[in-house]
PDB file of C-alpha atoms in Angstrom:
ATOM      1  CA  UNK A   4       7.738  16.276 -43.235  1.00 75.00           C
ATOM      2  CA  UNK A   5      11.148  14.926 -42.171  1.00 80.00           C
ATOM      3  CA  UNK A   6      12.434  18.350 -41.188  1.00 86.00           C
ATOM      4  CA  UNK A   7       9.550  18.960 -38.803  1.00 90.00           C
ATOM      5  CA  UNK A   8      10.318  15.922 -36.711  1.00 90.00           C
ATOM      6  CA  UNK A   9      12.835  17.678 -34.390  1.00 91.00           C
ATOM      7  CA  UNK A  10      10.391  20.549 -33.933  1.00 94.00           C
ATOM      8  CA  UNK A  11       7.589  18.150 -33.048  1.00 94.00           C
ATOM      9  CA  UNK A  12       9.780  16.297 -30.545  1.00 94.00           C
ATOM     10  CA  UNK A  13      10.951  19.523 -28.897  1.00 95.00           C
ATOM     11  CA  UNK A  14       7.444  20.927 -28.597  1.00 96.00           C
ATOM     12  CA  UNK A  15       6.180  17.651 -27.143  1.00 96.00           C
ATOM     13  CA  UNK A  16       8.947  17.767 -24.523  1.00 96.00           C
ATOM     14  CA  UNK A  17       8.256  21.422 -23.730  1.00 96.00           C
ATOM     15  CA  UNK A  18       4.572  20.603 -23.237  1.00 95.00           C
ATOM     16  CA  UNK A  19       5.409  17.617 -21.054  1.00 94.00           C
ATOM     17  CA  UNK A  20       7.764  19.580 -18.811  1.00 93.00           C
ATOM     18  CA  UNK A  21       5.469  22.599 -18.614  1.00 93.00           C
ATOM     19  CA  UNK A  22       2.580  20.350 -17.681  1.00 90.00           C
ATOM     20  CA  UNK A  23       4.614  18.729 -14.941  1.00 86.00           C
ATOM     21  CA  UNK A  24       5.838  22.072 -13.614  1.00 86.00           C
ATOM     22  CA  UNK A  25       2.404  23.651 -13.570  1.00 86.00           C
ATOM     23  CA  UNK A  26       0.546  20.733 -12.006  1.00 81.00           C
ATOM     24  CA  UNK A  27       0.748  20.860  -8.215  1.00 74.00           C
ATOM     25  CA  UNK A  28       2.272  17.434  -8.068  1.00 75.00           C
ATOM     26  CA  UNK A  29       5.078  17.160  -5.555  1.00 79.00           C
ATOM     27  CA  UNK A  30       7.734  14.750  -6.814  1.00 77.00           C
ATOM     28  CA  UNK A  31       8.759  13.979  -3.229  1.00 79.00           C
ATOM     29  CA  UNK A  32       5.275  12.814  -2.403  1.00 83.00           C
ATOM     30  CA  UNK A  33       4.876   9.077  -2.599  1.00 84.00           C
ATOM     31  CA  UNK A  34       1.387   7.636  -2.942  1.00 87.00           C
ATOM     32  CA  UNK A  35       0.196   5.974   0.219  1.00 92.00           C
ATOM     33  CA  UNK A  36      -0.480   2.276  -0.102  1.00 93.00           C
ATOM     34  CA  UNK A  37      -2.965   2.467   2.758  1.00 94.00           C
ATOM     35  CA  UNK A  38      -5.724   4.078   0.718  1.00 95.00           C
ATOM     36  CA  UNK A  39      -8.711   1.740   0.705  1.00 95.00           C
ATOM     37  CA  UNK A  40      -7.382  -0.307   3.592  1.00 95.00           C
ATOM     38  CA  UNK A  41      -8.748  -0.391   7.137  1.00 96.00           C
ATOM     39  CA  UNK A  42      -6.710   1.579   9.642  1.00 95.00           C
ATOM     40  CA  UNK A  43      -3.885  -0.426  11.227  1.00 96.00           C
ATOM     41  CA  UNK A  44      -4.484  -1.611  14.786  1.00 95.00           C
ATOM     42  CA  UNK A  45      -2.845   0.487  17.480  1.00 96.00           C
ATOM     43  CA  UNK A  46      -3.162   1.540  21.070  1.00 96.00           C
ATOM     44  CA  UNK A  47      -1.749   4.845  22.251  1.00 96.00           C
ATOM     45  CA  UNK A  48      -1.887   6.747  25.490  1.00 95.00           C
ATOM     46  CA  UNK A  49      -3.804   9.994  25.337  1.00 95.00           C
ATOM     47  CA  UNK A  50      -2.221  13.388  25.820  1.00 93.00           C
ATOM     48  CA  UNK A  51      -5.091  14.309  28.145  1.00 91.00           C
ATOM     49  CA  UNK A  52      -4.456  13.311  31.748  1.00 86.00           C
ATOM     50  CA  UNK A  53      -7.293  10.908  32.488  1.00 87.00           C
ATOM     51  CA  UNK A  54      -8.554  10.046  28.992  1.00 89.00           C
ATOM     52  CA  UNK A  55      -8.689   6.376  27.919  1.00 92.00           C
ATOM     53  CA  UNK A  56      -6.123   5.030  25.446  1.00 94.00           C
ATOM     54  CA  UNK A  57      -6.667   5.786  21.782  1.00 95.00           C
ATOM     55  CA  UNK A  58      -7.230   2.727  19.585  1.00 95.00           C
ATOM     56  CA  UNK A  59      -8.341   2.062  16.030  1.00 94.00           C
ATOM     57  CA  UNK A  60     -11.875   1.563  17.413  1.00 94.00           C
ATOM     58  CA  UNK A  61     -11.998   5.317  18.104  1.00 94.00           C
ATOM     59  CA  UNK A  62     -11.790   5.912  14.346  1.00 94.00           C
ATOM     60  CA  UNK A  63     -14.790   3.764  13.417  1.00 92.00           C
ATOM     61  CA  UNK A  64     -17.493   6.191  14.385  1.00 90.00           C
ATOM     62  CA  UNK A  65     -19.865   5.893  11.432  1.00 92.00           C
ATOM     63  CA  UNK A  66     -18.734   9.334  10.290  1.00 93.00           C
ATOM     64  CA  UNK A  67     -15.565  10.497   8.578  1.00 94.00           C
ATOM     65  CA  UNK A  68     -12.735  11.569  10.846  1.00 95.00           C
ATOM     66  CA  UNK A  69      -9.347  13.087  10.206  1.00 96.00           C
ATOM     67  CA  UNK A  70      -6.208  11.664  11.764  1.00 97.00           C
ATOM     68  CA  UNK A  71      -3.405  14.181  11.960  1.00 97.00           C
ATOM     69  CA  UNK A  72       0.179  13.253  12.785  1.00 97.00           C
ATOM     70  CA  UNK A  73       1.897  16.251  14.337  1.00 96.00           C
ATOM     71  CA  UNK A  74       4.768  17.219  16.613  1.00 96.00           C
ATOM     72  CA  UNK A  75       5.691  20.323  18.556  1.00 96.00           C
ATOM     73  CA  UNK A  76       9.141  20.296  16.917  1.00 95.00           C
ATOM     74  CA  UNK A  77       7.632  20.362  13.448  1.00 95.00           C
ATOM     75  CA  UNK A  78       7.472  23.825  11.894  1.00 95.00           C
ATOM     76  CA  UNK A  79       5.029  23.039   9.047  1.00 95.00           C
ATOM     77  CA  UNK A  80       2.671  21.665  11.722  1.00 96.00           C
ATOM     78  CA  UNK A  81       2.452  25.168  13.141  1.00 95.00           C
ATOM     79  CA  UNK A  82       1.624  26.480   9.699  1.00 95.00           C
ATOM     80  CA  UNK A  83      -1.272  24.090   9.173  1.00 96.00           C
ATOM     81  CA  UNK A  84      -2.619  24.334  12.724  1.00 96.00           C
ATOM     82  CA  UNK A  85      -4.987  27.138  11.889  1.00 95.00           C
ATOM     83  CA  UNK A  86      -6.591  25.006   9.197  1.00 95.00           C
ATOM     84  CA  UNK A  87      -7.032  22.125  11.612  1.00 96.00           C
ATOM     85  CA  UNK A  88      -8.866  24.529  13.923  1.00 96.00           C
ATOM     86  CA  UNK A  89     -11.080  25.530  10.983  1.00 94.00           C
ATOM     87  CA  UNK A  90     -11.784  21.893  10.093  1.00 94.00           C
ATOM     88  CA  UNK A  91     -12.739  21.047  13.657  1.00 95.00           C
ATOM     89  CA  UNK A  92     -14.640  24.278  14.333  1.00 94.00           C
ATOM     90  CA  UNK A  93     -16.287  25.385  11.106  1.00 93.00           C
ATOM     91  CA  UNK A  94     -16.631  22.059   9.334  1.00 92.00           C
ATOM     92  CA  UNK A  95     -17.300  20.044  12.491  1.00 92.00           C
ATOM     93  CA  UNK A  96     -15.007  17.210  11.438  1.00 93.00           C
ATOM     94  CA  UNK A  97     -13.636  15.279  14.388  1.00 95.00           C
ATOM     95  CA  UNK A  98      -9.857  15.556  14.162  1.00 96.00           C
ATOM     96  CA  UNK A  99      -7.732  13.053  16.006  1.00 96.00           C
ATOM     97  CA  UNK A 100      -4.220  14.147  16.758  1.00 96.00           C
ATOM     98  CA  UNK A 101      -1.318  11.755  17.090  1.00 97.00           C
ATOM     99  CA  UNK A 102       1.816  13.304  18.532  1.00 97.00           C
ATOM    100  CA  UNK A 103       4.623  11.727  16.520  1.00 96.00           C
ATOM    101  CA  UNK A 104       7.911  11.287  18.385  1.00 95.00           C
ATOM    102  CA  UNK A 105       7.056  14.049  20.735  1.00 95.00           C
ATOM    103  CA  UNK A 106       7.267  14.165  24.511  1.00 94.00           C
ATOM    104  CA  UNK A 107       3.855  14.447  26.123  1.00 94.00           C
ATOM    105  CA  UNK A 108       4.422  17.783  27.886  1.00 94.00           C
ATOM    106  CA  UNK A 109       5.910  19.354  24.763  1.00 96.00           C
ATOM    107  CA  UNK A 110       2.951  18.215  22.674  1.00 96.00           C
ATOM    108  CA  UNK A 111       0.591  19.529  25.366  1.00 96.00           C
ATOM    109  CA  UNK A 112       2.468  22.832  25.392  1.00 96.00           C
ATOM    110  CA  UNK A 113       2.083  23.082  21.599  1.00 96.00           C
ATOM    111  CA  UNK A 114      -1.685  22.596  21.902  1.00 96.00           C
ATOM    112  CA  UNK A 115      -2.128  25.031  24.760  1.00 95.00           C
ATOM    113  CA  UNK A 116      -0.128  27.615  22.835  1.00 95.00           C
ATOM    114  CA  UNK A 117      -1.916  27.309  19.483  1.00 96.00           C
ATOM    115  CA  UNK A 118      -5.270  25.884  20.551  1.00 95.00           C
ATOM    116  CA  UNK A 119      -6.478  22.311  20.568  1.00 96.00           C
ATOM    117  CA  UNK A 120      -8.449  21.209  17.494  1.00 96.00           C
ATOM    118  CA  UNK A 121      -8.322  17.550  18.491  1.00 96.00           C
ATOM    119  CA  UNK A 122     -11.306  15.546  19.656  1.00 95.00           C
ATOM    120  CA  UNK A 123      -8.957  12.834  20.856  1.00 95.00           C
ATOM    121  CA  UNK A 124      -5.209  12.495  21.044  1.00 96.00           C
ATOM    122  CA  UNK A 125      -2.613   9.768  21.082  1.00 96.00           C
ATOM    123  CA  UNK A 126       1.062   9.757  21.929  1.00 96.00           C
ATOM    124  CA  UNK A 127       3.286   7.895  19.479  1.00 96.00           C
ATOM    125  CA  UNK A 128       6.552   8.316  21.308  1.00 94.00           C
ATOM    126  CA  UNK A 129       8.666   5.852  19.329  1.00 92.00           C
ATOM    127  CA  UNK A 130       6.992   6.567  15.987  1.00 93.00           C
ATOM    128  CA  UNK A 131       5.990   2.946  15.447  1.00 95.00           C
ATOM    129  CA  UNK A 132       2.320   3.745  14.853  1.00 96.00           C
ATOM    130  CA  UNK A 133       3.470   6.352  12.351  1.00 96.00           C
ATOM    131  CA  UNK A 134       5.448   3.665  10.519  1.00 95.00           C
ATOM    132  CA  UNK A 135       2.417   1.355  10.517  1.00 96.00           C
ATOM    133  CA  UNK A 136       0.497   4.160   8.812  1.00 96.00           C
ATOM    134  CA  UNK A 137       3.299   4.668   6.313  1.00 94.00           C
ATOM    135  CA  UNK A 138       4.113   8.115   7.644  1.00 94.00           C
ATOM    136  CA  UNK A 139       7.394   9.466   6.295  1.00 91.00           C
ATOM    137  CA  UNK A 140       7.337  12.733   8.198  1.00 89.00           C
ATOM    138  CA  UNK A 141       5.040  15.149   9.952  1.00 91.00           C
ATOM    139  CA  UNK A 142       2.570  16.554   9.268  1.00 95.00           C
ATOM    140  CA  UNK A 143       0.504  13.961   7.476  1.00 96.00           C
ATOM    141  CA  UNK A 144      -3.266  13.814   7.656  1.00 96.00           C
ATOM    142  CA  UNK A 145      -5.469  10.828   6.887  1.00 97.00           C
ATOM    143  CA  UNK A 146      -9.139  10.891   6.049  1.00 96.00           C
ATOM    144  CA  UNK A 147     -10.851   7.843   7.531  1.00 96.00           C
ATOM    145  CA  UNK A 148     -14.429   6.967   6.591  1.00 94.00           C
ATOM    146  CA  UNK A 149     -17.177   5.797   8.958  1.00 92.00           C
ATOM    147  CA  UNK A 150     -16.120   2.151   8.662  1.00 93.00           C
ATOM    148  CA  UNK A 151     -12.549   2.907   9.577  1.00 94.00           C
ATOM    149  CA  UNK A 152     -11.170   2.647   6.040  1.00 95.00           C
ATOM    150  CA  UNK A 153      -8.485   5.141   4.995  1.00 96.00           C
ATOM    151  CA  UNK A 154      -9.769   7.140   2.025  1.00 95.00           C
ATOM    152  CA  UNK A 155      -7.232   9.859   1.480  1.00 95.00           C
ATOM    153  CA  UNK A 156      -3.890  10.954   2.779  1.00 95.00           C
ATOM    154  CA  UNK A 157      -2.760  14.540   2.780  1.00 94.00           C
ATOM    155  CA  UNK A 158       1.007  14.597   2.591  1.00 92.00           C
ATOM    156  CA  UNK A 159       2.625  17.626   4.202  1.00 91.00           C
ATOM    157  CA  UNK A 160       0.938  20.614   5.773  1.00 94.00           C
ATOM    158  CA  UNK A 161      -2.605  21.652   4.883  1.00 94.00           C
ATOM    159  CA  UNK A 162      -1.684  25.183   3.867  1.00 92.00           C
ATOM    160  CA  UNK A 163      -2.388  27.529   0.993  1.00 86.00           C
ATOM    161  CA  UNK A 164      -5.195  26.326  -1.223  1.00 87.00           C
ATOM    162  CA  UNK A 165      -4.703  22.659  -0.370  1.00 88.00           C
ATOM    163  CA  UNK A 166      -7.589  22.746   2.130  1.00 90.00           C
ATOM    164  CA  UNK A 167     -10.109  23.879  -0.484  1.00 90.00           C
ATOM    165  CA  UNK A 168      -8.552  22.147  -3.445  1.00 88.00           C
ATOM    166  CA  UNK A 169      -7.663  18.781  -2.009  1.00 89.00           C
ATOM    167  CA  UNK A 170      -8.941  17.945   1.433  1.00 92.00           C
ATOM    168  CA  UNK A 171     -12.436  19.410   1.328  1.00 93.00           C
ATOM    169  CA  UNK A 172     -13.380  17.791  -2.015  1.00 92.00           C
ATOM    170  CA  UNK A 173     -12.290  14.420  -0.603  1.00 92.00           C
ATOM    171  CA  UNK A 174     -14.398  15.079   2.491  1.00 91.00           C
ATOM    172  CA  UNK A 175     -17.420  16.025   0.432  1.00 91.00           C
ATOM    173  CA  UNK A 176     -17.174  12.828  -1.533  1.00 90.00           C
ATOM    174  CA  UNK A 177     -17.508  10.882   1.701  1.00 87.00           C
ATOM    175  CA  UNK A 178     -20.393  12.871   3.145  1.00 79.00           C
TER     176      UNK A 178
ATOM    177  CA  UNK B  16      59.162   0.015  17.076  1.00 64.00           C
ATOM    178  CA  UNK B  17      57.594   3.432  16.508  1.00 68.00           C
ATOM    179  CA  UNK B  18      57.191   2.586  12.862  1.00 72.00           C
ATOM    180  CA  UNK B  19      55.421  -0.599  13.795  1.00 65.00           C
ATOM    181  CA  UNK B  20      53.032   1.322  16.046  1.00 67.00           C
ATOM    182  CA  UNK B  21      52.392   3.846  13.316  1.00 71.00           C
ATOM    183  CA  UNK B  22      51.582   1.073  10.940  1.00 68.00           C
ATOM    184  CA  UNK B  23      49.253  -0.665  13.338  1.00 64.00           C
ATOM    185  CA  UNK B  24      47.422   2.598  14.037  1.00 66.00           C
ATOM    186  CA  UNK B  25      47.152   3.305  10.341  1.00 63.00           C
ATOM    187  CA  UNK B  26      45.837  -0.152   9.459  1.00 61.00           C
ATOM    188  CA  UNK B  27      43.337  -0.081  12.323  1.00 58.00           C
ATOM    189  CA  UNK B  28      42.284   3.428  11.429  1.00 60.00           C
ATOM    190  CA  UNK B  29      41.586   2.580   7.827  1.00 60.00           C
ATOM    191  CA  UNK B  30      39.734  -0.597   8.613  1.00 62.00           C
ATOM    192  CA  UNK B  31      37.429   1.052  11.166  1.00 55.00           C
ATOM    193  CA  UNK B  32      34.755   2.119   8.660  1.00 53.00           C
ATOM    194  CA  UNK B  33      34.181  -1.561   7.944  1.00 53.00           C
ATOM    195  CA  UNK B  34      32.724  -1.870  11.424  1.00 53.00           C
ATOM    196  CA  UNK B  35      30.827   1.379  11.279  1.00 57.00           C
ATOM    197  CA  UNK B  36      27.460   1.270  13.004  1.00 57.00           C
ATOM    198  CA  UNK B  37      25.599   4.410  13.962  1.00 55.00           C
ATOM    199  CA  UNK B  38      26.601   5.217  17.533  1.00 54.00           C
ATOM    200  CA  UNK B  39      23.296   4.566  19.158  1.00 61.00           C
ATOM    201  CA  UNK B  40      22.688   1.298  17.370  1.00 81.00           C
ATOM    202  CA  UNK B  41      23.338  -2.133  18.689  1.00 84.00           C
ATOM    203  CA  UNK B  42      24.206  -4.725  16.083  1.00 90.00           C
ATOM    204  CA  UNK B  43      22.456  -8.050  16.496  1.00 91.00           C
ATOM    205  CA  UNK B  44      24.363 -10.505  18.688  1.00 91.00           C
ATOM    206  CA  UNK B  45      24.305 -13.153  15.963  1.00 92.00           C
ATOM    207  CA  UNK B  46      26.792 -12.055  13.257  1.00 92.00           C
ATOM    208  CA  UNK B  47      24.967 -14.048  10.566  1.00 93.00           C
ATOM    209  CA  UNK B  48      21.704 -12.288  11.328  1.00 94.00           C
ATOM    210  CA  UNK B  49      23.465  -8.931  11.553  1.00 94.00           C
ATOM    211  CA  UNK B  50      24.987  -9.492   8.111  1.00 94.00           C
ATOM    212  CA  UNK B  51      21.570 -10.422   6.753  1.00 93.00           C
ATOM    213  CA  UNK B  52      20.036  -7.300   8.285  1.00 94.00           C
ATOM    214  CA  UNK B  53      22.819  -5.131   6.822  1.00 94.00           C
ATOM    215  CA  UNK B  54      22.247  -6.586   3.370  1.00 94.00           C
ATOM    216  CA  UNK B  55      18.555  -5.758   3.673  1.00 95.00           C
ATOM    217  CA  UNK B  56      19.264  -2.204   4.834  1.00 95.00           C
ATOM    218  CA  UNK B  57      21.154  -1.570   1.607  1.00 95.00           C
ATOM    219  CA  UNK B  58      18.022  -2.450  -0.378  1.00 94.00           C
ATOM    220  CA  UNK B  59      15.587  -0.317   1.558  1.00 95.00           C
ATOM    221  CA  UNK B  60      15.104   3.254   0.471  1.00 93.00           C
ATOM    222  CA  UNK B  61      15.034   6.017   3.035  1.00 92.00           C
ATOM    223  CA  UNK B  62      11.675   7.799   2.865  1.00 88.00           C
ATOM    224  CA  UNK B  63      13.186  11.122   3.885  1.00 87.00           C
ATOM    225  CA  UNK B  64      16.307  11.373   1.734  1.00 83.00           C
ATOM    226  CA  UNK B  65      14.647   9.295  -0.974  1.00 79.00           C
ATOM    227  CA  UNK B  66      17.700   8.310  -2.977  1.00 86.00           C
ATOM    228  CA  UNK B  67      19.712   6.925  -0.134  1.00 91.00           C
ATOM    229  CA  UNK B  68      19.328   3.516   1.370  1.00 94.00           C
ATOM    230  CA  UNK B  69      18.422   3.382   5.031  1.00 93.00           C
ATOM    231  CA  UNK B  70      21.911   2.073   5.619  1.00 92.00           C
ATOM    232  CA  UNK B  71      23.422   5.316   4.325  1.00 91.00           C
ATOM    233  CA  UNK B  72      20.904   7.739   5.668  1.00 91.00           C
ATOM    234  CA  UNK B  73      21.180   9.733   8.871  1.00 90.00           C
ATOM    235  CA  UNK B  74      17.488  10.528   8.965  1.00 91.00           C
ATOM    236  CA  UNK B  75      15.662   9.556  12.093  1.00 91.00           C
ATOM    237  CA  UNK B  76      13.097   7.561  10.150  1.00 92.00           C
ATOM    238  CA  UNK B  77      15.932   5.610   8.548  1.00 93.00           C
ATOM    239  CA  UNK B  78      17.219   4.790  12.027  1.00 93.00           C
ATOM    240  CA  UNK B  79      13.768   3.572  13.045  1.00 94.00           C
ATOM    241  CA  UNK B  80      13.539   1.458   9.923  1.00 95.00           C
ATOM    242  CA  UNK B  81      16.981  -0.025  10.601  1.00 95.00           C
ATOM    243  CA  UNK B  82      15.757  -0.944  14.056  1.00 94.00           C
ATOM    244  CA  UNK B  83      12.700  -2.590  12.516  1.00 95.00           C
ATOM    245  CA  UNK B  84      14.815  -4.529  10.025  1.00 95.00           C
ATOM    246  CA  UNK B  85      17.039  -5.828  12.842  1.00 95.00           C
ATOM    247  CA  UNK B  86      13.999  -6.651  14.924  1.00 94.00           C
ATOM    248  CA  UNK B  87      12.302  -8.612  12.141  1.00 95.00           C
ATOM    249  CA  UNK B  88      15.491 -10.475  11.274  1.00 95.00           C
ATOM    250  CA  UNK B  89      16.037 -11.331  14.946  1.00 95.00           C
ATOM    251  CA  UNK B  90      12.483 -12.666  15.074  1.00 94.00           C
ATOM    252  CA  UNK B  91      13.439 -15.059  12.295  1.00 93.00           C
ATOM    253  CA  UNK B  92      11.745 -13.324   9.364  1.00 94.00           C
ATOM    254  CA  UNK B  93      13.147 -14.209   5.969  1.00 95.00           C
ATOM    255  CA  UNK B  94      14.484 -11.315   3.853  1.00 94.00           C
ATOM    256  CA  UNK B  95      11.333 -11.562   1.711  1.00 95.00           C
ATOM    257  CA  UNK B  96       9.154 -11.230   4.788  1.00 96.00           C
ATOM    258  CA  UNK B  97      11.066  -8.195   6.002  1.00 96.00           C
ATOM    259  CA  UNK B  98      10.677  -6.587   2.573  1.00 95.00           C
ATOM    260  CA  UNK B  99       6.977  -7.442   2.558  1.00 95.00           C
ATOM    261  CA  UNK B 100       6.573  -5.870   5.997  1.00 96.00           C
ATOM    262  CA  UNK B 101       7.955  -2.574   4.721  1.00 96.00           C
ATOM    263  CA  UNK B 102       6.220  -2.703   1.326  1.00 95.00           C
ATOM    264  CA  UNK B 103       2.962  -3.222   3.207  1.00 95.00           C
ATOM    265  CA  UNK B 104       3.437   0.195   4.802  1.00 95.00           C
ATOM    266  CA  UNK B 105       5.348   2.250   2.277  1.00 94.00           C
ATOM    267  CA  UNK B 106       4.678   0.521  -1.033  1.00 92.00           C
ATOM    268  CA  UNK B 107       7.129  -0.809  -3.618  1.00 92.00           C
ATOM    269  CA  UNK B 108       8.752   2.560  -3.540  1.00 90.00           C
ATOM    270  CA  UNK B 109      10.613   1.584  -0.381  1.00 93.00           C
ATOM    271  CA  UNK B 110      12.616  -0.983  -2.342  1.00 94.00           C
ATOM    272  CA  UNK B 111      15.558   0.506  -4.205  1.00 93.00           C
ATOM    273  CA  UNK B 112      15.170  -2.256  -6.790  1.00 91.00           C
ATOM    274  CA  UNK B 113      11.615  -2.270  -8.068  1.00 88.00           C
ATOM    275  CA  UNK B 114       9.980  -5.715  -8.311  1.00 89.00           C
ATOM    276  CA  UNK B 115       9.129  -7.110 -11.759  1.00 90.00           C
ATOM    277  CA  UNK B 116       5.350  -7.116 -12.037  1.00 88.00           C
ATOM    278  CA  UNK B 117       2.665  -5.950 -14.437  1.00 88.00           C
ATOM    279  CA  UNK B 118       2.953  -2.304 -13.410  1.00 85.00           C
ATOM    280  CA  UNK B 119       6.735  -2.316 -13.851  1.00 88.00           C
ATOM    281  CA  UNK B 120       7.068  -4.324 -17.064  1.00 91.00           C
ATOM    282  CA  UNK B 121       7.449  -1.134 -19.024  1.00 91.00           C
ATOM    283  CA  UNK B 122      10.085   0.148 -16.612  1.00 90.00           C
ATOM    284  CA  UNK B 123      12.143  -3.016 -16.865  1.00 92.00           C
ATOM    285  CA  UNK B 124      11.679  -3.286 -20.616  1.00 93.00           C
ATOM    286  CA  UNK B 125      12.518   0.369 -21.300  1.00 94.00           C
ATOM    287  CA  UNK B 126      16.308  -0.122 -21.726  1.00 95.00           C
ATOM    288  CA  UNK B 127      15.619  -2.788 -24.345  1.00 95.00           C
ATOM    289  CA  UNK B 128      13.114  -0.502 -26.047  1.00 95.00           C
ATOM    290  CA  UNK B 129      15.716   2.247 -26.081  1.00 95.00           C
ATOM    291  CA  UNK B 130      18.267  -0.084 -27.668  1.00 96.00           C
ATOM    292  CA  UNK B 131      15.718  -1.182 -30.271  1.00 95.00           C
ATOM    293  CA  UNK B 132      14.750   2.385 -31.135  1.00 94.00           C
ATOM    294  CA  UNK B 133      18.371   3.472 -31.455  1.00 94.00           C
ATOM    295  CA  UNK B 134      19.201   0.407 -33.538  1.00 94.00           C
ATOM    296  CA  UNK B 135      16.264   1.133 -35.837  1.00 93.00           C
ATOM    297  CA  UNK B 136      17.350   4.745 -36.272  1.00 91.00           C
ATOM    298  CA  UNK B 137      20.954   3.795 -36.999  1.00 91.00           C
ATOM    299  CA  UNK B 138      19.848   1.143 -39.463  1.00 89.00           C
ATOM    300  CA  UNK B 139      17.572   3.554 -41.311  1.00 86.00           C
ATOM    301  CA  UNK B 140      20.298   6.145 -41.492  1.00 81.00           C
ATOM    302  CA  UNK B 141      22.723   3.621 -42.927  1.00 81.00           C
ATOM    303  CA  UNK B 142      20.285   2.596 -45.592  1.00 77.00           C
ATOM    304  CA  UNK B 143      19.358   6.161 -46.372  1.00 70.00           C
ATOM    305  CA  UNK B 144      22.904   7.058 -47.476  1.00 67.00           C
ATOM    306  CA  UNK B 145      22.500   7.399 -51.271  1.00 69.00           C
ATOM    307  CA  UNK B 146      24.948   5.460 -53.335  1.00 71.00           C
ATOM    308  CA  UNK B 147      26.402   7.716 -55.981  1.00 77.00           C
ATOM    309  CA  UNK B 148      25.193   7.073 -59.516  1.00 80.00           C
ATOM    310  CA  UNK B 149      27.982   6.395 -62.015  1.00 82.00           C
ATOM    311  CA  UNK B 150      29.020   9.388 -64.097  1.00 84.00           C
ATOM    312  CA  UNK B 151      27.498   9.778 -67.479  1.00 87.00           C
ATOM    313  CA  UNK B 152      29.801   9.923 -70.529  1.00 89.00           C
ATOM    314  CA  UNK B 153      29.322  13.655 -70.703  1.00 90.00           C
ATOM    315  CA  UNK B 154      30.292  14.142 -67.033  1.00 90.00           C
ATOM    316  CA  UNK B 155      33.232  11.820 -67.495  1.00 90.00           C
ATOM    317  CA  UNK B 156      34.522  13.881 -70.358  1.00 91.00           C
ATOM    318  CA  UNK B 157      34.075  17.104 -68.365  1.00 91.00           C
ATOM    319  CA  UNK B 158      35.930  15.614 -65.427  1.00 90.00           C
ATOM    320  CA  UNK B 159      38.823  14.561 -67.627  1.00 91.00           C
ATOM    321  CA  UNK B 160      38.985  18.019 -69.101  1.00 91.00           C
ATOM    322  CA  UNK B 161      39.074  19.629 -65.662  1.00 91.00           C
ATOM    323  CA  UNK B 162      41.751  17.267 -64.445  1.00 91.00           C
ATOM    324  CA  UNK B 163      43.864  17.878 -67.520  1.00 90.00           C
ATOM    325  CA  UNK B 164      43.472  21.613 -67.041  1.00 88.00           C
ATOM    326  CA  UNK B 165      44.539  21.364 -63.400  1.00 84.00           C
ATOM    327  CA  UNK B 166      47.622  19.248 -64.055  1.00 81.00           C
ATOM    328  CA  UNK B 167      48.529  21.725 -66.771  1.00 76.00           C
ATOM    329  CA  UNK B 168      48.275  24.591 -64.255  1.00 74.00           C
ATOM    330  CA  UNK B 169      50.401  22.773 -61.725  1.00 70.00           C
ATOM    331  CA  UNK B 170      53.179  22.243 -64.216  1.00 67.00           C
ATOM    332  CA  UNK B 171      53.315  25.788 -65.413  1.00 58.00           C
TER     333      UNK B 171
END
């Protein structure tokens, strides 16, 4: 029995490391503490010329909405943009876009170039709203339920299979 | 005189890092508050570089968080309040030193566990060393014979 102990320990470690490598956990991703909390209060100017300011009240619509933090200078945001268009178009989820540390005309240029999936927009020039939401970088996408409570946060771009595997199941659970 | 100048330049040059503040940052006017803010910055983890404090990090988010720390301190927040403000947004993770609470008991206790486990292993090993049984008469006789033979060989 004694002589098998090293073998058992090594195989346990191999299993542990393999499991960690194969799971799609990203070690840089830190769990959001905002899950289950109501959205923080904010008030942001819209990117559209004559639209009213965007506030937390715009997120309490009785239906789930997505809040996407993006920026024209952010390359992964470009990569996920197509999926945002799909979410807004095919799945009919209202997506609210918050331009994080981005000048208004640059953010507008980004949307006119790639298409605008956003039902409403806000301009977070100094990134303070982002900090209130615990954003550590763009893109980050939050799923907010009908009562304005944050239910899920998607860290990083919605690319690859993360739309089907992560975001859509969370959406279905709410609907 | 030139030597004196050289020395002054050298001393000033080497002591400059002590006053280092990122170029676009204004320290707080009150030196006590600024010192307090700086202490706090060393404890707050940068969310982008992850193992640097926001004091060390060049990331833009770290700069924003430094600004927030200064702002809160200037408003009269205690260090605990400033920490709470950030933990409220980014979780305990933002503190380089994790707080002691039920979810971190294991973390804090783990070095002691490690010491205990190692101590137990060492102790068991010590005990496991078999003490040699005394030689039987037969073995003793054989040993003497061998020794006698060897000394005989050495002499010849």
